[in-house]
Amino acid sequence: MENKVKREGAVIFSEYNRGDAVKKAISIGREDVLFELKESKLRGRGGAGFPTSTKWMLTAAAKSDKKYVICNADEGEPGTFKDRVLLLEYPELVFDGMVVGGYAIGAKEGIVYLRGEYEYMLKSLQDYLEEMRKDNLLGKDILGKKGFDFDIIIRLGSGAYVCGEETALIESLEGHRGEARNRPPFPVNTGLNGKPTTVNNVETFASVAHIVTKGGSWYSQHGTDKSTGSKLFSVSGDCKKPGVYELPWGTTINELLKIVEADNTKAVQVGGASGLCISKSQFDRQLGYEDLGTGGSIMVFNESRNMLHVLKNFMEFFVEESCGQCTPCRIGNVKLLEGVEMIEKGEYTFNYINKLKELGETMRISSKCGLGQSSPNPFISILENFKEEIFNNGKGGK
Amino acid sequence: MLVLEKNSLSEEIGKLVDLYGKDRSSLLPILQGIEKNHKYISDFAQQEVARLLDIHPVEVYSVVTFYSFLTHKPMGRNVVRLCQTITCDMFGKEAVAKAIERELGIKFGETTKDKSVTLEYANCLGMCDQGPAMLVNDQVYSHLTPEKAIEILEKLK
Ligand SMILES: Cc1cc2nc3c(=O)[nH]c(=O)nc-3n(C[C@H](O)[C@H](O)[C@H](O)COP(=O)(O)O)c2cc1C
Ligand code: SF4
């Protein structure tokens, strides 16, 4: 296995030494850590893009004897692998970010929920934590600061995509099936063991480490107004240089395709299986919360690919990974997959396909968690944006 | 199961419980430990875990059946999980899958007669930039070709 980062940008991969953020946090104090975070306008990197400072301020304000900082390293979205690279190559950013989180919200316990598929990293991450303990970056009275105690443990997942959803993740940590909870209450109030908990993505913590060290305004000068900083993109599929790229928000799909050396591109799936599939005419769209917000999965498909086959692969994924708790998602995904198979065989009516699109809309509003709310995305966007190929050219529709 | 085997399994589970604690929140690490050592979690093991954590055995069963890396049917000594998600699929998963099936003489979802290998599909392994990829137990292999995959499996025997 290789882990090469293909492009290092000016933010995430800027210079950083282990402990920098922790030192800085202690010297400026809790309030200012939260202030810098607010200034940075950082939004969560796990996909949903919730403002990190709001989440941390709510957890900080919650009164409780115990609080938790959880790092979501479940990285199960098809096409995403940047957290793998961060954890393997830049653990200092991720763990320091968690320590700063503990300091800011007043938590003493940090937990990394590492997907079972990444068990091969476990040993090296644990060794790294041990080094941090030796340097007093973890443990009691961190860096001599009286009363600042914080430690991190790693817990493994066991092969369930839905456990990346934060409340399902908490259920899993508590020893239950990974079934998403109703929200509210949100984890910031009622999280792990009923205590205030902040759950953040690996890359969010890495960004925090830089923000605290270099300042919120330093961070927000990168990117665009609403999407500050830069983003790690996991690029795969039909291009000469797949890999992890740090790019400023605001980059267009066309620019990205050029950078990764993709030719003859027909389609780009933005945001993983649960994201949107866009066609050529939309390649001038921008990556960023203003337009295409994403956790960073970019899958490139060239002219030779059969988009109905791509869609089928995604729907099979959702059928397998639905936790089965609520009907729109459990049954809906099966129906959408059946629809794809009907098109494949040429045994469909447009009337029925339109009904399935409506079903997709229903799933979006009635499913309990993000899985069922977003799984119709590829179905609706691929059938819409590639209808020529699928229904009229005989490739899929016979 | 022989009484002796049962005793030693009980003892082992007792140790896992001592290590991770008696809380419900220890359930996954305990089950993961049993899966790792025995390649499945037998009815007896589930009952023991339930007894020691003071929860109903059905609670344990419901958790075991939820997670794809926890199993209540015996797996082979090695578990091979080939990624079936789109990028690996685009870059030759099918040829790798066929080669493995031919070489081992089993289909996906099956275990070889000598119990050395169980073959399964997995969803995205996070190796999309270097597919096709597979996990062999907890190790990941990428840029697979049929030949390379077979070479890796040869070493398991
Ligand atoms: C089905 C599903 C899977 C998810 N998987 C992940 C994941 O693997 N990693 C992640 O950070 N967030 C994942 N999320 C988003 C989390 O629920 C949560 O929003 C995120 O961890 C919050 O962190 P952030 O604000 O730093 O992005 C997933 C959400 C859903 C609905
Ligand atoms: S939407 Fe799907 S994954 Fe989410 S709770 Fe409902 S059934 Fe489970």
XYZ file of C-alpha atoms and ligand atoms in Angstrom:
594
model
C 0.000 0.000 0.000
C 1.145 3.507 -0.699
C -0.061 6.695 0.846
C 1.180 9.479 -1.316
C -0.436 12.836 -1.019
C -0.614 14.177 -4.553
C -0.894 17.822 -3.742
C -0.057 19.604 -0.548
C -1.849 22.899 -0.166
C -1.243 25.910 2.004
C -3.390 25.013 4.996
C -3.691 21.394 6.126
C -0.208 20.507 4.977
C 1.425 23.727 6.145
C 4.211 23.398 8.664
C 3.250 21.916 12.010
C 5.094 20.332 14.909
C 3.522 17.981 17.397
C 2.203 19.883 20.406
C 2.111 23.321 18.742
C -1.655 23.678 19.012
C -1.779 22.353 22.570
C 0.874 24.853 23.725
C -0.889 27.687 22.004
C -4.274 26.690 23.401
C -2.959 26.692 26.951
C -1.312 30.061 26.463
C -4.373 31.810 25.041
C -6.985 30.037 27.193
C -10.275 28.332 26.541
C -12.312 31.334 25.494
C -9.813 32.398 22.899
C -9.576 28.920 21.437
C -13.321 29.054 20.829
C -12.980 32.602 19.540
C -10.303 31.660 16.979
C -12.435 28.754 15.879
C -15.351 31.093 15.330
C -13.129 33.494 13.382
C -11.961 30.647 11.164
C -15.556 29.813 10.164
C -14.484 26.187 9.989
C -17.273 23.799 9.029
C -17.232 20.094 9.774
C -15.326 18.041 7.227
C -17.357 14.843 7.614
C -19.818 15.911 4.968
C -22.631 17.780 6.669
C -20.614 20.979 7.091
C -21.944 22.034 10.486
C -20.022 25.012 11.962
C -17.455 23.531 14.320
C -17.331 26.502 16.692
C -21.088 26.286 17.299
C -20.809 22.600 18.121
C -17.908 23.191 20.493
C -19.499 26.179 22.187
C -22.661 24.195 22.863
C -20.652 21.326 24.326
C -18.509 23.745 26.327
C -21.605 25.442 27.727
C -23.317 22.196 28.715
C -22.970 21.520 32.440
C -21.909 17.989 33.243
C -19.441 16.003 35.312
C -18.319 14.179 32.195
C -17.958 15.160 28.561
C -16.452 13.414 25.565
C -14.522 14.291 22.455
C -15.065 11.758 19.698
C -13.080 11.559 16.509
C -15.116 10.001 13.742
C -12.649 7.850 11.823
C -15.266 5.564 10.338
C -14.570 6.828 6.816
C -16.977 4.529 5.019
C -18.304 6.763 2.265
C -17.337 5.168 -1.047
C -14.535 7.135 -2.645
C -13.260 8.711 0.572
C -9.791 7.919 1.863
C -8.286 11.198 3.038
C -8.781 10.305 6.705
C -6.692 7.201 6.109
C -3.857 9.397 4.860
C -4.213 11.902 7.712
C -4.165 9.181 10.359
C -1.230 7.357 8.863
C 0.918 10.338 7.937
C -0.230 13.237 10.106
C -1.506 11.770 13.377
C -0.075 14.772 15.254
C -2.647 17.055 13.632
C -5.581 14.802 14.436
C -4.634 13.976 18.029
C -3.515 17.510 18.925
C -6.834 18.737 17.540
C -8.619 16.333 19.885
C -6.561 17.465 22.884
C -7.419 21.078 22.077
C -11.060 19.971 21.843
C -10.837 18.452 25.317
C -9.364 21.657 26.657
C -11.943 23.888 24.973
C -15.061 21.982 25.970
C -13.809 20.654 29.289
C -13.659 16.945 28.473
C -11.165 14.506 29.902
C -11.829 11.602 27.597
C -11.248 11.345 23.884
C -12.245 8.387 21.752
C -11.257 7.634 18.185
C -13.836 5.434 16.466
C -11.673 3.732 13.866
C -13.407 1.676 11.217
C -12.683 -2.043 11.442
C -11.318 -1.982 7.900
C -8.482 0.242 9.199
C -7.376 -2.122 11.949
C -3.972 -2.312 10.287
C -3.311 1.220 11.573
C -4.217 0.439 15.154
C -0.766 -0.465 16.420
C 1.023 2.539 14.966
C -1.676 4.902 16.248
C -1.474 3.406 19.710
C 2.310 3.745 19.675
C 1.887 7.356 18.683
C -0.473 8.005 21.592
C 2.080 6.413 23.898
C 4.721 8.866 22.672
C 2.329 11.720 23.328
C 1.850 10.452 26.878
C 5.617 10.454 27.357
C 5.736 14.061 26.171
C 2.908 14.950 28.542
C 0.695 15.910 25.609
C -1.756 13.409 27.036
C -2.362 12.394 30.621
C -2.472 14.488 33.761
C -1.712 18.218 33.989
C -0.892 18.410 30.302
C 2.233 20.483 29.600
C 2.206 21.528 33.227
C -1.244 23.070 33.118
C -2.849 22.186 36.466
C -6.117 20.345 36.103
C -5.843 19.881 32.330
C -6.212 16.114 32.079
C -7.045 14.398 28.835
C -6.424 11.009 27.291
C -7.383 9.282 24.069
C -8.408 5.687 23.452
C -9.096 4.001 20.139
C -12.146 1.855 19.587
C -12.653 -0.267 16.496
C -15.774 -0.499 14.397
C -16.843 -3.810 12.898
C -17.779 -3.192 9.315
C -20.923 -1.053 9.268
C -21.087 2.106 7.148
C -24.006 3.533 9.115
C -21.802 3.717 12.227
C -20.211 6.803 10.669
C -23.471 8.611 11.411
C -22.734 10.252 14.725
C -25.625 8.892 16.772
C -25.197 5.387 15.341
C -21.520 5.697 16.226
C -22.449 6.535 19.805
C -24.849 3.589 19.944
C -22.029 1.370 18.742
C -19.639 2.713 21.388
C -22.274 1.989 24.017
C -22.351 -1.637 22.903
C -25.487 -1.625 20.788
C -26.402 -2.171 17.169
C -25.381 0.829 15.119
C -28.855 2.236 14.714
C -29.174 5.999 14.367
C -31.064 7.886 17.061
C -33.696 10.515 16.651
C -32.236 14.012 16.812
C -32.862 16.154 18.845
C -31.525 15.618 21.393
C -28.164 16.193 19.761
C -24.929 14.691 21.019
C -23.754 18.116 22.221
C -26.320 17.699 25.017
C -27.042 13.993 25.163
C -24.204 12.091 23.617
C -22.115 9.151 24.743
C -23.524 7.670 27.982
C -25.986 10.537 27.956
C -23.206 13.104 28.417
C -22.365 16.151 26.293
C -20.244 14.975 23.394
C -18.676 16.555 20.379
C -18.268 14.271 17.400
C -16.002 15.526 14.650
C -14.377 14.211 11.547
C -10.650 13.408 11.418
C -9.965 16.300 9.042
C -11.935 18.712 11.232
C -9.560 18.017 14.135
C -6.562 18.392 11.825
C -7.899 21.779 10.713
C -8.423 22.838 14.327
C -4.767 22.149 15.115
C -3.696 24.651 12.445
C -6.373 27.191 13.303
C -5.420 27.344 16.957
C -1.719 27.545 16.141
C -1.935 30.119 13.356
C -5.143 31.966 14.111
C -8.687 31.982 12.806
C -8.120 34.894 10.437
C -5.105 33.172 8.894
C -7.365 30.249 8.129
C -10.288 32.226 6.785
C -8.167 34.069 4.236
C -8.015 30.819 2.309
C -10.975 29.567 0.323
C -14.144 31.566 -0.241
C -16.330 33.666 2.000
C -18.701 30.909 3.075
C -16.258 28.048 2.634
C -13.093 29.037 4.380
C -9.793 27.200 4.423
C -8.980 24.310 2.182
C -10.302 20.831 1.767
C -8.825 17.430 1.248
C -10.271 15.725 -1.774
C -10.063 11.982 -2.264
C -9.897 11.571 -6.009
C -10.371 8.190 -7.657
C -11.622 6.676 -10.872
C -10.631 7.530 -14.424
C -7.704 9.889 -14.039
C -3.951 9.545 -14.295
C -3.242 10.694 -10.770
C -5.728 9.441 -8.208
C -4.949 10.332 -4.605
C -5.454 12.940 -1.913
C -5.370 16.601 -2.944
C -5.528 19.660 -0.768
C -7.325 22.336 -2.758
C -8.820 25.658 -1.763
C -12.589 25.709 -1.656
C -13.939 27.378 -4.756
C -12.010 25.136 -7.142
C -14.218 24.139 -10.071
C -14.719 20.579 -11.253
C -12.982 21.500 -14.513
C -9.933 22.771 -12.661
C -9.845 19.689 -10.509
C -10.074 17.385 -13.524
C -7.117 19.154 -15.066
C -5.033 18.787 -11.907
C -5.705 15.060 -11.588
C -5.142 14.601 -15.328
C -8.499 13.188 -16.275
C -9.322 12.857 -19.979
C -12.599 12.156 -21.727
C -14.523 12.670 -18.536
C -18.224 11.983 -18.788
C -19.355 12.169 -15.192
C -18.129 13.151 -11.757
C -19.686 11.791 -8.587
C -19.233 14.425 -5.897
C -19.628 13.397 -2.263
C -19.446 9.630 -2.592
C -22.268 7.188 -3.174
C -24.612 9.441 -1.238
C -23.564 12.483 -3.267
C -24.547 13.860 -6.632
C -23.487 12.761 -10.065
C -22.925 15.628 -12.451
C -22.398 15.667 -16.195
C -20.157 17.686 -18.502
C -22.423 20.698 -18.771
C -22.023 21.268 -15.031
C -18.251 20.920 -14.760
C -17.910 24.663 -14.190
C -19.587 24.253 -10.811
C -17.569 25.062 -7.721
C -16.616 22.867 -4.814
C -17.763 24.619 -1.643
C -20.792 25.038 0.572
C -22.167 27.702 -1.799
C -22.538 25.106 -4.539
C -21.178 21.581 -4.204
C -20.543 20.992 -0.507
C -18.882 17.663 0.111
C -16.874 15.480 2.441
C -14.353 15.316 -0.368
C -15.052 12.141 -2.314
C -14.591 12.733 -6.038
C -15.068 9.804 -8.401
C -14.311 10.352 -12.047
C -15.936 8.378 -14.864
C -14.824 8.594 -18.483
C -16.788 8.039 -21.675
C -16.262 4.289 -21.562
C -18.234 3.794 -18.354
C -21.799 2.579 -18.136
C -23.577 4.946 -15.761
C -26.409 2.531 -15.075
C -23.833 0.048 -13.835
C -22.335 2.762 -11.612
C -25.775 3.511 -10.202
C -26.464 -0.153 -9.580
C -23.239 -0.457 -7.614
C -24.254 2.469 -5.399
C -27.766 1.149 -4.788
C -26.432 -2.292 -3.888
C -24.229 -0.531 -1.366
C -27.165 1.221 0.291
C -29.326 -1.894 0.370
C -26.543 -3.681 2.231
C -25.671 -0.840 4.564
C -29.128 0.393 5.605
C -29.519 -0.377 9.300
C -33.077 -1.415 8.594
C -34.598 0.597 11.365
C -36.968 2.746 9.357
C -39.182 1.745 6.469
C -38.464 4.428 3.848
C -34.796 3.493 3.844
C -35.058 -0.265 4.387
C -37.681 -0.829 1.701
C -37.015 2.262 -0.410
C -33.450 1.343 -1.307
C -34.532 -2.157 -2.327
C -37.211 -0.676 -4.586
C -34.732 1.753 -6.176
C -32.297 -1.081 -6.816
C -35.062 -3.172 -8.376
C -35.847 -0.199 -10.594
C -32.245 -0.088 -11.799
C -32.386 -3.808 -12.563
C -35.616 -3.346 -14.495
C -33.965 -0.675 -16.638
C -30.985 -2.951 -17.124
C -33.238 -5.673 -18.490
C -35.320 -3.251 -20.502
C -38.427 -4.176 -18.514
C -39.581 -0.832 -17.255
C -42.096 1.890 -17.901
C -41.328 5.591 -17.616
C -44.397 5.864 -15.475
C -42.909 3.483 -12.914
C -39.454 5.098 -13.025
C -41.064 8.457 -12.289
C -42.873 6.887 -9.345
C -39.525 5.663 -8.076
C -38.111 9.177 -8.328
C -41.032 10.356 -6.221
C -40.284 7.565 -3.776
C -36.733 8.939 -3.654
C -38.084 12.359 -2.714
C -40.161 10.743 0.018
C -37.106 8.923 1.352
C -35.238 12.230 1.481
C -37.772 13.760 3.811
C -38.977 10.766 5.795
C -35.879 8.692 6.556
C -34.558 8.828 10.072
C -30.901 9.479 9.341
C -28.643 10.791 6.628
C -28.219 7.390 5.004
C -31.799 7.069 3.837
C -32.068 10.814 3.309
C -29.211 10.858 0.834
C -29.242 7.414 -0.781
C -31.764 8.581 -3.435
C -29.233 11.223 -4.576
C -27.364 9.033 -7.049
C -30.605 7.458 -8.281
C -32.203 10.781 -9.039
C -29.105 12.549 -10.352
C -27.799 9.734 -12.547
C -31.171 8.977 -14.136
C -31.694 12.682 -14.728
C -28.229 13.724 -15.927
C -27.551 10.647 -18.020
C -31.011 9.899 -19.358
C -29.791 10.089 -22.956
C -27.301 7.309 -22.384
C -29.527 5.225 -20.169
C -32.884 5.421 -21.918
C -32.198 6.479 -25.481
C -28.866 5.069 -26.531
C -29.671 1.509 -25.753
C -26.727 1.114 -23.429
C -28.768 0.489 -20.342
C -32.352 0.634 -21.540
C -32.010 -1.926 -24.336
C -18.351 -28.727 22.483
C -16.259 -30.615 25.015
C -16.414 -29.584 28.640
C -12.709 -28.810 28.565
C -13.112 -26.535 25.554
C -16.033 -24.822 27.223
C -14.006 -24.205 30.332
C -11.123 -22.724 28.453
C -13.427 -20.520 26.390
C -15.147 -19.315 29.563
C -11.792 -18.511 31.032
C -10.747 -16.614 27.943
C -13.959 -14.603 27.860
C -13.520 -13.887 31.558
C -10.109 -12.415 30.770
C -11.526 -10.221 28.006
C -14.186 -8.987 30.402
C -11.514 -8.204 32.998
C -9.536 -6.323 30.367
C -12.352 -4.207 28.935
C -14.690 -3.999 31.905
C -18.163 -5.266 32.720
C -20.016 -2.339 31.171
C -22.318 -2.789 28.253
C -19.986 -0.431 26.373
C -17.316 -3.147 26.473
C -19.490 -5.482 24.422
C -17.943 -4.729 21.037
C -14.287 -4.983 22.070
C -15.067 -8.264 23.856
C -16.855 -9.713 20.831
C -14.088 -8.480 18.533
C -11.582 -10.297 20.736
C -13.531 -13.556 20.553
C -13.973 -13.226 16.782
C -10.253 -12.661 16.354
C -9.252 -15.744 18.333
C -11.956 -18.169 17.224
C -13.104 -16.786 13.863
C -16.677 -16.793 15.098
C -18.785 -16.215 18.180
C -20.544 -19.424 19.125
C -23.864 -19.644 20.950
C -21.995 -20.687 24.033
C -19.623 -17.726 23.777
C -22.578 -15.377 23.369
C -24.229 -16.819 26.472
C -21.033 -16.452 28.466
C -20.606 -12.831 27.428
C -24.243 -12.161 28.305
C -23.845 -13.794 31.700
C -20.700 -11.858 32.561
C -22.078 -8.497 31.399
C -25.431 -9.266 32.977
C -27.466 -8.710 29.819
C -29.861 -10.976 27.939
C -28.181 -13.349 25.448
C -30.491 -12.053 22.735
C -28.924 -8.623 23.195
C -25.560 -10.144 22.378
C -27.019 -12.025 19.429
C -28.602 -8.864 18.033
C -25.246 -7.100 18.124
C -23.343 -10.024 16.602
C -25.767 -10.200 13.702
C -25.668 -6.460 13.047
C -21.968 -6.053 12.318
C -20.497 -7.660 9.242
C -17.137 -8.358 10.927
C -18.780 -10.306 13.762
C -20.074 -13.738 12.818
C -22.048 -16.497 14.452
C -21.050 -19.071 11.847
C -17.481 -20.404 11.856
C -15.163 -18.628 9.427
C -11.942 -19.980 8.000
C -8.609 -19.330 9.675
C -8.148 -16.482 7.211
C -10.854 -14.169 6.012
C -10.394 -12.582 2.604
C -12.593 -9.577 1.847
C -12.478 -8.240 -1.673
C -13.756 -4.698 -2.149
C -16.819 -4.624 -4.416
C -17.398 -0.868 -4.504
C -17.324 1.059 -7.743
C -13.710 2.126 -8.202
C -12.304 -1.293 -7.425
C -14.987 -2.681 -9.703
C -13.890 -0.386 -12.541
C -10.287 -1.443 -12.311
C -10.594 -5.182 -12.475
C -12.315 -6.527 -9.362
C -14.268 -9.033 -11.445
C -11.162 -10.684 -12.897
C -9.567 -10.863 -9.459
C -12.754 -12.340 -7.994
C -12.961 -15.043 -10.682
C -9.296 -15.947 -10.272
C -9.652 -16.318 -6.516
C -12.793 -18.432 -6.862
C -11.060 -20.723 -9.367
C -7.928 -21.057 -7.335
C -9.659 -21.768 -4.025
C -12.452 -23.783 -5.604
C -15.124 -21.895 -3.658
C -17.577 -19.080 -4.266
C -17.907 -15.840 -2.351
C -19.573 -16.466 0.978
C -17.976 -19.906 1.273
C -15.102 -21.439 3.214
C -12.541 -23.878 1.842
C -12.876 -27.504 2.967
C -9.656 -27.336 4.965
C -11.081 -24.278 6.750
C -8.082 -22.182 5.772
C -9.893 -19.403 3.891
C -13.324 -17.759 3.922
C -14.051 -15.581 0.913
C -16.293 -12.544 1.187
C -17.038 -9.240 -0.417
C -16.632 -5.997 1.487
C -17.862 -2.510 0.764
C -15.447 0.357 0.189
C -12.170 -0.302 1.987
C -10.932 3.266 1.560
C -8.343 2.264 -1.052
C -10.157 3.731 -4.058
C -7.003 5.439 -5.338
C -5.260 2.089 -5.717
C -7.898 -0.541 -6.426
C -8.708 -3.310 -6.711
C -8.102 -3.874 -3.016
C -8.755 -6.598 -0.485
C -8.350 -7.267 3.192
C -6.753 -10.492 4.332
C -7.649 -10.618 8.011
C -6.601 -7.133 9.086
C -4.007 -6.478 6.383
C -4.835 -4.520 3.265
C -3.529 -5.233 -0.245
C -3.995 -2.915 -3.182
C -3.314 -2.638 -6.944
C -4.399 -6.266 -7.232
C -4.164 -8.300 -10.389
C -5.424 -11.881 -10.575
C -1.827 -13.074 -10.358
C -0.897 -10.869 -7.431
C -4.031 -11.853 -5.503
C -3.290 -15.546 -5.916
C 0.299 -15.032 -4.812
C -0.937 -13.417 -1.617
C -3.366 -16.262 -0.981
C -0.683 -18.876 -1.614
C 1.204 -17.551 1.384
C -1.738 -18.224 3.670
C -1.634 -21.982 3.372
C -24.602 7.209 6.876
C -23.653 8.252 7.366
C -22.303 7.965 7.432
C -21.408 8.911 7.903
N -20.096 8.585 7.930
C -19.215 9.490 8.408
C -17.835 9.170 8.481
O -17.408 8.071 8.124
N -16.979 10.088 8.968
C -17.421 11.318 9.401
O -16.623 12.109 9.855
N -18.717 11.647 9.335
C -19.622 10.772 8.861
N -20.940 11.112 8.828
C -21.350 12.422 9.360
C -21.512 12.359 10.878
O -22.844 12.003 11.194
C -21.241 13.694 11.544
O -21.978 14.665 10.899
C -19.796 14.103 11.509
O -18.983 13.126 12.082
C -19.620 15.390 12.286
O -18.281 15.822 12.202
P -17.882 17.176 11.486
O -18.845 18.224 11.951
O -16.506 17.428 11.943
O -17.983 16.922 10.026
C -21.863 10.176 8.323
C -23.215 10.475 8.254
C -24.105 9.536 7.772
C -25.554 9.892 7.705
S -32.367 6.053 7.299
Fe -31.642 3.965 6.937
S -29.729 3.832 8.046
Fe -30.801 5.655 8.821
S -32.000 4.949 10.586
Fe -33.345 4.709 8.812
S -32.997 2.580 8.118
Fe -31.310 3.118 9.467
